[in-house]
Coordinates of C-alpha atoms in Angstrom, one line a residue:
M1 CA -16.4 -13.1 -19.8
S2 CA -13.0 -12.6 -19.5
Q3 CA -10.5 -11.2 -16.7
Q4 CA -9.6 -8.6 -19.6
E5 CA -12.5 -7.9 -21.1
I6 CA -14.2 -7.0 -17.8
P7 CA -14.5 -3.0 -17.3
Q8 CA -13.1 -2.5 -14.1
I9 CA -12.9 1.0 -12.6
L10 CA -9.2 3.0 -12.1
V11 CA -8.2 5.8 -9.1
G12 CA -5.1 7.8 -9.9
G13 CA -4.3 4.1 -12.8
L14 CA -4.8 1.5 -10.5
L15 CA -7.5 -0.8 -9.6
H16 CA -10.0 0.7 -6.6
R17 CA -8.8 -1.3 -3.6
S18 CA -10.5 -1.6 0.0
N19 CA -9.6 -3.4 2.9
T20 CA -13.6 -4.2 3.6
F21 CA -14.2 -7.4 4.0
E22 CA -16.1 -8.7 -0.3
P23 CA -18.4 -11.5 -0.8
E24 CA -17.9 -14.5 -2.8
V25 CA -19.3 -14.2 -6.3
V26 CA -20.1 -17.7 -7.8
A27 CA -19.3 -17.7 -11.9
N28 CA -21.5 -15.6 -13.4
D29 CA -24.4 -15.3 -10.4
L30 CA -24.7 -12.1 -8.5
P31 CA -24.1 -11.8 -5.1
T32 CA -27.2 -10.7 -3.4
I33 CA -27.9 -7.0 -1.8
N34 CA -29.9 -7.1 1.1
D35 CA -31.0 -3.0 1.5
K36 CA -30.4 -2.4 4.9
E37 CA -31.5 0.8 6.3
G38 CA -29.4 3.6 6.6
V39 CA -26.4 1.7 4.9
P40 CA -24.6 3.9 2.2
L41 CA -24.1 3.0 -1.1
D42 CA -21.0 3.2 -0.9
E43 CA -20.8 0.9 1.7
L44 CA -22.6 -1.5 -0.5
L45 CA -20.2 -1.5 -3.2
R46 CA -16.6 -1.6 -1.2
E47 CA -18.7 -4.6 -0.2
H48 CA -19.8 -6.3 -3.4
K49 CA -16.5 -5.8 -4.2
T50 CA -14.5 -9.0 -6.8
E51 CA -11.2 -9.4 -5.5
G52 CA -8.8 -10.6 -8.9
M53 CA -6.0 -12.6 -9.2
N54 CA -3.4 -10.0 -7.7
K55 CA -5.3 -9.2 -4.7
Q56 CA -6.9 -5.4 -6.6
G57 CA -10.2 -4.9 -6.3
F58 CA -12.5 -4.3 -8.4
W59 CA -16.2 -4.4 -9.8
S60 CA -17.4 -5.6 -13.6
L61 CA -20.1 -3.1 -15.4
R62 CA -22.3 -6.1 -14.6
L63 CA -22.0 -5.8 -11.5
L64 CA -21.6 -2.3 -10.8
R65 CA -25.1 -2.1 -13.3
H66 CA -26.0 -4.4 -10.5
I67 CA -24.9 -2.7 -7.4
L68 CA -26.6 0.8 -8.7
S69 CA -29.8 0.0 -9.4
R70 CA -32.2 2.5 -10.4
E71 CA -33.7 2.2 -7.4
R72 CA -31.0 2.5 -4.9
V73 CA -29.9 6.0 -7.2
R74 CA -33.0 7.7 -6.6
K75 CA -32.4 7.2 -3.0
E76 CA -29.3 8.1 -3.0
L77 CA -30.4 11.7 -5.0
R78 CA -33.0 12.4 -3.1
K79 CA -29.9 13.8 -0.6
Y80 CA -28.8 16.3 -2.7
P81 CA -31.2 19.6 -2.8
N82 CA -32.0 21.1 -6.3
L83 CA -31.5 18.3 -8.4
D84 CA -34.2 16.7 -10.9
I85 CA -34.0 13.3 -9.7
E86 CA -35.0 11.4 -12.9
T87 CA -32.7 13.5 -14.9
Y88 CA -29.9 12.3 -13.0
V89 CA -31.2 9.0 -12.6
D90 CA -31.3 8.4 -16.2
Y91 CA -27.7 9.6 -17.0
I92 CA -26.3 7.1 -14.1
R93 CA -28.4 4.6 -14.7
P94 CA -30.9 4.3 -17.4
E95 CA -33.3 2.1 -18.1
V96 CA -31.8 0.9 -21.6
D97 CA -27.7 0.3 -21.8
P98 CA -26.0 2.7 -24.6
L99 CA -24.7 -0.3 -26.5
P100 CA -20.4 -0.2 -26.9
E101 CA -21.2 1.7 -29.8
S102 CA -23.1 4.2 -28.8
S103 CA -22.2 8.2 -28.2
T104 CA -24.7 8.2 -25.3
L105 CA -21.9 9.6 -22.4
T106 CA -23.1 7.5 -19.3
Y107 CA -21.9 8.4 -15.8
L108 CA -22.3 5.0 -13.9
K109 CA -18.8 4.3 -13.2
I110 CA -17.8 8.7 -12.0
F111 CA -21.0 8.4 -10.2
A112 CA -19.3 5.3 -8.6
L113 CA -15.9 6.5 -7.7
L114 CA -17.3 9.9 -6.4
L115 CA -19.4 8.0 -4.1
L116 CA -16.4 5.9 -2.5
F117 CA -14.6 9.4 -1.6
E118 CA -17.7 10.5 -0.5
K119 CA -18.5 13.6 -2.7
G120 CA -21.7 11.7 -4.6
Q121 CA -23.1 15.4 -4.4
E122 CA -20.2 16.2 -6.7
I123 CA -22.6 14.2 -9.7
L124 CA -24.5 17.6 -11.0
D125 CA -21.2 19.3 -12.2
F126 CA -19.1 16.5 -14.0
V127 CA -22.8 15.9 -15.5
K128 CA -22.8 19.8 -16.5
E129 CA -19.2 19.5 -17.4
K130 CA -19.8 16.5 -19.8
I131 CA -17.3 14.7 -17.7
S132 CA -18.3 11.4 -17.7
D133 CA -17.1 7.6 -18.4
Q134 CA -16.2 7.3 -22.1
S135 CA -13.3 10.6 -19.9
L136 CA -11.6 8.0 -17.5
P137 CA -9.4 7.6 -16.7
L138 CA -9.1 11.2 -15.3
S139 CA -5.2 12.8 -15.5
H140 CA -3.7 15.8 -14.4
R141 CA -1.2 18.1 -16.2
P142 CA 1.5 19.5 -14.8
A143 CA 1.4 22.9 -14.2
R144 CA 3.3 24.0 -17.4
H145 CA 7.0 26.1 -17.4
Y146 CA 7.1 29.2 -19.4
S147 CA 10.7 31.1 -20.9
F148 CA 9.4 34.6 -22.2
S149 CA 12.2 36.9 -24.3
D150 CA 12.8 40.2 -22.1
R151 CA 10.8 42.3 -24.0
T152 CA 8.1 39.8 -23.3
I153 CA 5.0 42.4 -21.4
L154 CA 2.9 40.2 -18.9
P155 CA -0.3 40.3 -19.3
W156 CA -1.1 41.4 -15.1
C157 CA -0.6 44.5 -13.3
K158 CA 1.2 44.9 -9.7
R159 CA -1.4 45.6 -6.9
A160 CA -0.5 49.0 -5.4
K161 CA 1.9 48.3 -1.7
D162 CA -0.5 49.2 0.8
S163 CA -3.1 49.8 -1.4
I164 CA -6.6 51.1 -0.1
L165 CA -8.3 48.8 -1.4
S166 CA -6.6 45.9 0.5
T167 CA -6.2 46.2 4.8
F168 CA -2.3 44.7 4.0
P169 CA 0.8 45.1 2.2
S170 CA 1.2 43.6 -1.5
T171 CA 4.3 42.4 -1.0
N172 CA 5.7 39.9 1.4
D173 CA 9.9 39.5 1.0
G174 CA 10.7 35.5 2.6
G175 CA 14.4 34.1 2.7
F176 CA 15.2 33.6 -0.5
S177 CA 12.1 34.4 -3.0
L178 CA 9.9 38.0 -2.7
V179 CA 6.0 37.9 -3.5
D180 CA 3.9 39.6 -5.2
C181 CA 0.4 40.5 -5.3
V182 CA -0.6 40.9 -8.8
K183 CA -3.9 40.9 -10.7
L184 CA -4.4 39.4 -14.6
D185 CA -6.0 41.6 -17.3
Q186 CA -8.8 39.8 -18.4
L187 CA -9.1 42.0 -21.4
S188 CA -5.7 42.0 -22.8
H189 CA -4.3 38.4 -22.7
G190 CA -6.6 34.2 -22.1
F191 CA -4.6 33.5 -19.3
H192 CA -7.2 34.6 -16.4
A193 CA -9.4 32.0 -18.5
V194 CA -7.1 29.1 -18.5
L195 CA -5.9 30.0 -14.9
K196 CA -9.8 29.9 -13.9
Q197 CA -10.0 26.5 -15.9
V198 CA -7.4 24.8 -14.2
C199 CA -8.6 26.0 -10.5
R200 CA -12.0 25.4 -11.1
H201 CA -12.7 23.0 -14.1
P202 CA -13.6 19.4 -12.3
A203 CA -11.7 17.5 -14.9
H204 CA -8.8 19.3 -13.9
S205 CA -9.3 19.6 -10.7
Y206 CA -10.6 16.3 -9.8
Q207 CA -7.9 14.0 -8.7
L208 CA -7.5 11.0 -6.2
G209 CA -11.2 11.8 -4.9
K210 CA -10.2 15.8 -4.1
L211 CA -12.0 18.2 -5.6
L212 CA -9.8 21.7 -5.2
T213 CA -11.4 23.7 -2.4
L214 CA -9.8 27.5 -2.9
S215 CA -12.0 30.8 -3.8
L216 CA -9.9 32.5 -6.3
N217 CA -9.9 35.8 -5.4
D218 CA -11.9 38.3 -8.2
G219 CA -8.2 36.6 -10.2
L220 CA -5.3 37.8 -7.9
F221 CA -2.5 35.9 -7.8
A222 CA 0.7 35.7 -6.0
L223 CA 3.6 36.1 -7.7
K224 CA 7.0 34.3 -6.4
I225 CA 10.0 35.9 -7.8
L226 CA 13.2 34.5 -6.6
Y227 CA 16.2 36.6 -5.8
K228 CA 18.7 37.1 -8.5
M229 CA 21.1 36.1 -5.7
D230 CA 23.6 32.9 -5.0
Y231 CA 19.3 31.1 -4.8
N232 CA 18.3 32.1 -7.4
N233 CA 20.1 29.0 -9.6
E234 CA 18.7 26.7 -11.7
E235 CA 19.3 24.1 -9.3
M236 CA 17.3 26.0 -6.5
F237 CA 14.5 26.8 -9.0
Q238 CA 14.2 23.3 -10.1
N239 CA 14.4 22.2 -6.3
E240 CA 10.9 23.8 -5.3
S241 CA 9.3 22.9 -8.8
A242 CA 9.7 19.4 -8.4
Q243 CA 8.8 19.2 -5.3
L244 CA 5.7 22.1 -5.9
R245 CA 4.8 19.2 -8.2
R246 CA 4.8 16.4 -6.5
F247 CA 3.3 17.7 -3.7
N248 CA 0.2 20.3 -4.5
G249 CA -3.4 20.7 -4.0
L250 CA -4.7 18.1 -6.6
V251 CA -2.7 15.8 -4.1
H252 CA -4.2 17.1 -0.3
D253 CA -6.8 19.8 0.0
H254 CA -3.8 21.9 2.0
L255 CA -1.2 21.7 0.0
V256 CA -0.6 24.8 -2.2
T257 CA -1.4 23.9 -5.9
L258 CA 1.4 25.4 -8.7
L259 CA -0.1 27.2 -11.4
A260 CA 2.9 27.9 -13.8
T261 CA 6.4 28.6 -14.0
F262 CA 8.1 30.7 -15.8
T263 CA 11.6 32.3 -16.6
I264 CA 12.1 36.0 -18.0
D265 CA 15.2 37.9 -17.6
R266 CA 16.6 35.5 -16.1
Q267 CA 14.4 35.5 -13.5
Y268 CA 13.0 32.3 -11.7
H269 CA 9.0 32.7 -11.2
F270 CA 6.3 30.9 -9.5
L271 CA 2.7 31.7 -10.0
F272 CA 0.1 30.7 -7.3
P273 CA -3.1 30.9 -6.4
Y274 CA -3.7 34.6 -3.9
A275 CA -3.7 33.8 -1.1
D276 CA -6.2 36.0 1.8
Y277 CA -3.6 36.0 4.8
S278 CA -0.3 34.8 6.2
L279 CA -2.0 32.3 9.3
D280 CA 0.2 35.3 11.5
Q281 CA -2.1 38.3 9.6
Y282 CA -5.2 35.5 9.6
W283 CA -4.8 35.7 13.4
E284 CA -4.3 39.3 13.7
R285 CA -6.1 41.3 11.3
R286 CA -9.2 38.9 10.3
M287 CA -10.0 36.8 13.3
P288 CA -7.5 39.2 16.2
V289 CA -10.6 38.1 18.7
P290 CA -11.9 34.1 17.9
S291 CA -16.0 33.4 18.6
M292 CA -15.0 30.6 21.1
N293 CA -17.9 28.4 20.4
I294 CA -18.3 25.0 19.0
D295 CA -18.3 25.9 15.1
T296 CA -14.4 27.8 15.8
T297 CA -12.8 24.2 17.7
Q298 CA -14.7 22.4 15.1
W299 CA -12.8 24.8 12.6
V300 CA -9.5 24.6 14.5
A301 CA -9.8 20.2 14.8
K302 CA -9.8 20.4 11.1
Q303 CA -7.4 22.6 10.5
C304 CA -4.7 20.6 12.9
S305 CA -5.5 17.4 11.3
G306 CA -5.3 18.7 7.7
I307 CA -1.9 20.3 7.9
I308 CA -0.9 17.0 10.1
A309 CA -2.0 15.1 6.7
A310 CA -1.0 17.1 4.1
M311 CA 2.7 17.5 6.1
D312 CA 2.5 13.5 6.2
T313 CA 2.1 13.0 2.7
I314 CA 5.2 14.6 2.8
H315 CA 6.7 12.3 4.0
D316 CA 5.3 8.8 3.5
P317 CA 3.8 9.9 -0.1
Y318 CA 2.1 7.3 -0.7
H319 CA 1.4 8.7 -3.8
L320 CA 5.1 9.1 -5.1
N321 CA 5.4 5.6 -3.7
L322 CA 2.9 3.5 -5.7
H323 CA 5.5 3.8 -8.8
L324 CA 9.2 3.8 -7.4
K325 CA 10.6 0.3 -6.7
E326 CA 12.3 2.5 -4.6
K327 CA 10.8 4.1 -1.4
G328 CA 11.0 8.2 -0.7
Y329 CA 11.2 10.2 2.0
G330 CA 10.1 13.8 2.4
R331 CA 10.4 16.6 4.6
H332 CA 9.3 20.7 4.3
G333 CA 12.1 22.1 6.6
D334 CA 10.1 25.3 6.9
I335 CA 7.4 25.4 8.2
K336 CA 6.3 28.5 10.7
P337 CA 2.9 30.7 10.5
D338 CA 4.2 32.9 7.3
N339 CA 3.8 29.6 5.5
I340 CA 0.7 28.8 6.4
L341 CA -1.5 30.5 3.3
W342 CA -5.7 31.7 4.2
F343 CA -8.0 31.0 1.5
N344 CA -11.5 31.6 0.9
S345 CA -12.8 27.7 0.7
T346 CA -15.9 26.8 -1.7
T347 CA -16.7 24.2 1.0
D348 CA -15.6 26.0 4.8
P349 CA -17.1 29.7 5.3
K350 CA -14.4 29.9 7.8
G351 CA -11.6 29.0 5.5
I352 CA -8.7 26.3 4.7
L353 CA -5.6 26.7 5.9
V354 CA -3.2 25.5 2.9
L355 CA 1.0 24.2 3.8
S356 CA 3.1 26.5 1.3
D357 CA 6.6 27.2 0.8
L358 CA 8.2 23.8 -0.3
G359 CA 11.8 26.2 -1.1
L360 CA 13.3 24.4 1.4
A361 CA 11.3 20.7 1.1
S362 CA 14.0 17.9 0.1
F363 CA 12.5 14.9 -1.5
N364 CA 14.9 11.4 -1.0
R365 CA 14.4 7.6 -1.8
E366 CA 15.2 5.5 0.9
T367 CA 18.9 4.5 0.4
S368 CA 19.8 8.2 -0.7
R369 CA 18.3 10.2 2.3
S370 CA 19.8 13.5 3.2
N371 CA 19.4 15.8 5.6
I372 CA 20.4 18.7 5.3
P373 CA 23.6 19.2 8.2
N374 CA 22.3 22.3 11.2
A375 CA 25.7 24.2 10.7
G376 CA 23.9 26.9 7.8
I377 CA 20.8 27.6 9.8
P378 CA 20.0 30.8 11.3
P379 CA 20.0 31.1 15.2
V380 CA 16.6 33.5 14.9
P381 CA 13.6 31.8 13.6
G382 CA 11.6 31.0 16.6
Y383 CA 10.7 27.7 16.2
R384 CA 13.9 26.0 14.7
P385 CA 14.3 23.1 17.3
P386 CA 17.5 22.1 19.7
E387 CA 19.4 20.0 16.9
C388 CA 19.9 23.1 15.1
D389 CA 23.1 24.0 17.5
I390 CA 24.1 20.3 18.7
K391 CA 26.7 18.1 16.8
G392 CA 25.0 15.3 14.3
G393 CA 21.9 17.7 14.0
T394 CA 20.2 17.7 10.7
V395 CA 17.0 19.2 9.4
S396 CA 15.0 15.5 8.8
R397 CA 11.3 15.3 9.2
S398 CA 11.3 15.4 12.8
Y399 CA 12.2 18.3 12.8
D400 CA 9.1 19.4 10.6
I401 CA 7.2 17.7 13.3
W402 CA 9.0 20.3 16.1
T403 CA 8.2 23.5 13.3
L404 CA 4.6 22.0 13.9
G405 CA 4.6 21.4 17.9
C406 CA 5.3 25.0 17.9
L407 CA 2.4 26.4 15.2
F408 CA -0.2 23.9 17.1
L409 CA 0.7 26.0 20.7
E410 CA -0.3 29.0 18.5
L411 CA -2.9 28.0 17.2
I412 CA -4.6 26.5 20.3
T413 CA -3.1 29.5 22.3
W414 CA -5.6 31.7 19.7
L415 CA -8.1 30.1 19.9
L416 CA -8.2 30.1 23.6
G417 CA -7.2 34.1 24.1
G418 CA -7.0 35.7 20.4
W419 CA -3.7 37.4 19.4
K420 CA -3.3 39.8 21.9
L421 CA -2.8 36.3 24.3
K422 CA -0.9 34.1 21.4
Q423 CA 1.9 38.3 21.7
E424 CA 1.6 37.0 25.7
F425 CA 2.5 34.2 25.3
N426 CA 5.1 35.0 22.5
E427 CA 6.8 37.4 25.2
K428 CA 6.8 35.8 27.8
R429 CA 9.1 33.4 26.3
T430 CA 11.5 35.7 24.8
T431 CA 14.3 34.7 27.5
I432 CA 18.0 35.2 26.5
F433 CA 19.9 32.3 24.1
I434 CA 23.1 31.1 26.0
I435 CA 24.7 30.8 22.0
T436 CA 24.0 34.8 21.4
G437 CA 23.9 36.4 24.1
A438 CA 20.4 38.3 23.1
K439 CA 16.9 37.8 23.6
N440 CA 15.0 35.3 21.5
N441 CA 11.6 33.2 21.3
I442 CA 12.4 30.0 21.0
F443 CA 10.6 27.1 22.6
F444 CA 13.6 25.7 24.1
C445 CA 16.2 26.5 26.3
L446 CA 20.3 25.3 26.6
K447 CA 22.2 25.9 29.9
K448 CA 25.0 24.9 31.6
T449 CA 25.7 22.6 33.7
S450 CA 28.3 22.3 36.8
E451 CA 30.6 20.7 34.4
P452 CA 33.0 22.8 32.4
G453 CA 31.9 22.8 28.5
V454 CA 28.9 20.5 29.3
Y455 CA 25.4 22.1 28.3
V456 CA 22.1 20.5 28.5
A457 CA 18.9 20.9 26.2
Q458 CA 14.7 22.1 27.2
I459 CA 11.9 22.8 27.0
K460 CA 12.1 26.5 28.1
P461 CA 11.0 26.3 31.8
E462 CA 7.9 29.4 30.5
V463 CA 6.4 27.1 27.7
T464 CA 6.2 24.4 30.6
A465 CA 4.3 26.5 31.9
W466 CA 2.6 28.2 29.3
L467 CA 1.3 24.5 28.7
D468 CA 0.3 24.4 32.5
K469 CA -1.7 28.1 32.1
L470 CA -3.7 26.7 28.9
H471 CA -5.5 23.7 30.6
S472 CA -6.1 25.9 33.5
D473 CA -8.0 27.8 30.9
K474 CA -12.1 27.3 32.2
N475 CA -12.0 27.1 28.4
C476 CA -10.7 24.3 27.8
S477 CA -12.1 21.4 26.4
Q478 CA -11.8 17.2 26.5
F479 CA -10.0 17.9 23.0
I480 CA -8.3 20.7 23.8
H481 CA -6.2 19.2 26.6
D482 CA -5.2 16.5 24.5
V483 CA -3.9 18.4 21.4
L484 CA -1.8 20.5 24.8
N485 CA -0.5 16.8 25.9
V486 CA 0.3 15.0 22.0
I487 CA 2.4 18.9 21.4
E488 CA 3.7 18.7 24.7
N489 CA 5.0 14.4 24.6
E490 CA 5.1 14.0 21.2
M491 CA 5.8 16.8 19.2
L492 CA 7.5 19.1 21.2
V493 CA 10.6 16.4 22.8
V494 CA 14.0 17.0 23.0
L495 CA 16.1 14.4 21.2
S496 CA 17.7 12.0 23.4
E497 CA 18.7 8.5 23.8
D498 CA 15.3 7.2 24.7
K499 CA 12.9 9.3 23.3
K500 CA 11.9 10.4 20.5
R501 CA 9.2 12.8 18.3
S502 CA 6.3 11.0 17.3
L503 CA 5.9 10.0 13.4
S504 CA 4.0 11.9 10.8
G505 CA 1.9 8.8 10.3
N506 CA 1.2 8.3 13.9
L507 CA 0.2 12.0 15.0
R508 CA -1.9 11.9 11.3
E509 CA -4.4 9.3 13.3
K510 CA -4.5 10.7 16.6
F511 CA -5.8 13.9 14.7
E512 CA -8.2 12.6 12.7
G513 CA -9.2 10.9 15.7
F514 CA -9.4 14.1 17.6
Y515 CA -11.5 15.7 14.4
S516 CA -13.7 13.0 14.2
R517 CA -15.1 13.4 17.9
C518 CA -15.2 17.0 17.5
M519 CA -17.8 16.2 14.7
D520 CA -19.6 13.6 16.3
S521 CA -23.3 15.4 17.3
H522 CA -23.3 12.7 20.2
D523 CA -20.4 13.7 21.6
Q524 CA -20.5 18.0 21.7
D525 CA -18.8 17.4 25.2
Y526 CA -15.5 16.6 23.5
C527 CA -14.9 19.5 21.6
A528 CA -17.8 22.0 23.1
K529 CA -17.1 21.8 27.0
G530 CA -14.8 23.8 28.9
I531 CA -13.2 21.2 31.8
P532 CA -9.7 23.5 33.2
I533 CA -6.8 21.5 35.4
P534 CA -6.2 23.2 38.1
L535 CA -2.8 25.1 37.9
P536 CA -0.1 23.0 39.6
K537 CA 1.0 24.2 43.8
V538 CA 4.9 23.0 42.4
S539 CA 5.3 24.8 38.5
R540 CA 7.2 21.6 37.0
N541 CA 10.5 21.5 34.2
A542 CA 10.7 19.5 31.5
T543 CA 13.2 17.0 31.7
A544 CA 16.9 18.1 30.7
V545 CA 18.9 15.9 28.0
E546 CA 22.2 16.6 27.5
A547 CA 23.4 18.5 24.6
I548 CA 26.7 19.0 23.0
L549 CA 27.8 22.0 21.3
N550 CA 28.9 21.9 16.8
E551 CA 30.9 24.2 16.0
T552 CA 28.2 27.2 15.0
A553 CA 27.1 27.8 17.8
E554 CA 30.1 27.5 19.6
K555 CA 31.9 30.3 17.5
L556 CA 28.9 32.3 18.3
M557 CA 29.7 31.4 22.2
E558 CA 32.5 33.3 22.0
G559 CA 30.9 36.9 20.7
H560 CA 29.0 37.0 24.3
P561 CA 28.9 40.1 26.8
L562 CA 31.5 40.0 29.5
G563 CA 29.0 38.8 32.8
L564 CA 26.7 37.0 30.5
E565 CA 25.5 34.8 33.2
I566 CA 23.6 31.6 32.9
E567 CA 21.1 30.3 35.6
P568 CA 23.3 26.4 35.7
H569 CA 20.6 23.2 35.0
M570 CA 20.1 21.5 38.7
G571 CA 18.0 18.4 37.7
K572 CA 17.2 15.2 35.9
V573 CA 19.2 14.7 32.2
R574 CA 18.8 12.3 30.4
K575 CA 21.2 10.0 27.7
S576 CA 21.0 12.4 24.2
M577 CA 21.4 10.9 20.6
L578 CA 25.1 10.6 19.9
P579 CA 26.2 12.1 16.5
E580 CA 25.8 9.8 14.1
E581 CA 23.1 9.1 14.7
L582 CA 21.3 11.9 14.6
A583 CA 22.9 12.7 11.5
R584 CA 20.7 9.6 10.4
M585 CA 17.0 11.0 12.4
D586 CA 15.3 9.4 9.1
D587 CA 16.2 6.2 9.6
F588 CA 14.9 6.5 13.9

């Protein structure tokens, strides 16, 4: 059999590749497979793949049949509940292989792919839906766009505001848009069934080994409408649409999935699965007092790992760069609790947190990266980093790291003390901001120095003290210590000449390690046993970094109340990055 005649297993249109050591297959001889006790089938597949001329790993159909013998398949199927084992053995590995021209559906390649993605139990759904080897390669059709005339009657009802059926309002106002909760009328239109198919049908939701994990809520959907103003234009709509098609739940479970877009009456609309809560609403209304036990801590570890992985998918989009001649980069630009959604999940009874709202997101090629200048960023949002007020500062991928650090610190605060403790943290860090002369709850402060017109930026002393307070909590496990240390030392970092924030890929690896340890049944103390660290006898301050204020910050300072006194900084100061370096932050 020639190389071109060898059937190959493809993932996303590419030959499946693994870095695991592969055995030498001599001529037409098949490798000897030693059935070691406890070795899963996916490891056997990786161990015995063939390396092609282009260094891509693959399996010939003959090799695949050799590895996935009837007995090995039968042994694997015994792990799955509620399964007619012999029937499914015949589906996957019939005793007599059907002829190529036969109309018999086969599932050997499908099962191999599911094993490689550790989703072997999903074979039931694929057989039920008749998504077989003959259906390969699977592909996903992007969300469609519809242009409706002004007289079109849309097939849904708007849910009443503050409905008796709900403990939360049906409408949320965002910075650039309005989000309504709508319910599709199943009796008058088939759109509901289509959307249910998109969200549940394996052929639609299966891509790169991911099965969509959201559980739809009684036919409810989120309808985002761009405001009728400067932001409601073709450019803004196309940018957000493009980001939602590049980065969605079919690429990563913790990214929101766009279902459809449409225009009507000269307004742009986006349709999404309906989320039960934003993260702030989840903290306050659904789970104001979390159970401080191993299950909750493991869930938090899982969500942190998932969200940082979703962000890394945007920052370093491997799934896109596979097909680009020039490497691309993305950024979110607006990470905050309102843009983290809580969904019911088909795979986790505690639900899943999903990163949403890509309206401010951006995607650029390596040679044409453009950071968003800081001048137009309002001085109020609580997660804004110091570079928003510093000359040359930009909305970059490093900006996302800071904002996610703020969110993770609030998430850990909620884990240890619920909504009440989170509110206490909010009050503690609400101090006067030197630029506006008003109080706000951002995580850093600007201080004057003894030299006129010279300022420094540093993490607020109240935030540093709060980190120490959490470390001293009786329920603070080693897992929580580790997360707090990463937040302080790698995420909430004021950019300086000699210290930068960690890259999303490095953080992803660390948080995956934290989650893995939390799930280790032999190391449950890591996740569950409180080992508090006593509060320091002397309060500590984070290192300050010199700051050259930008024009917007200087103008705002002109409106200060007379007599406003801000405590000057005393102590060591790090050298700042140069304005031109800050402007090229994504190069670092």
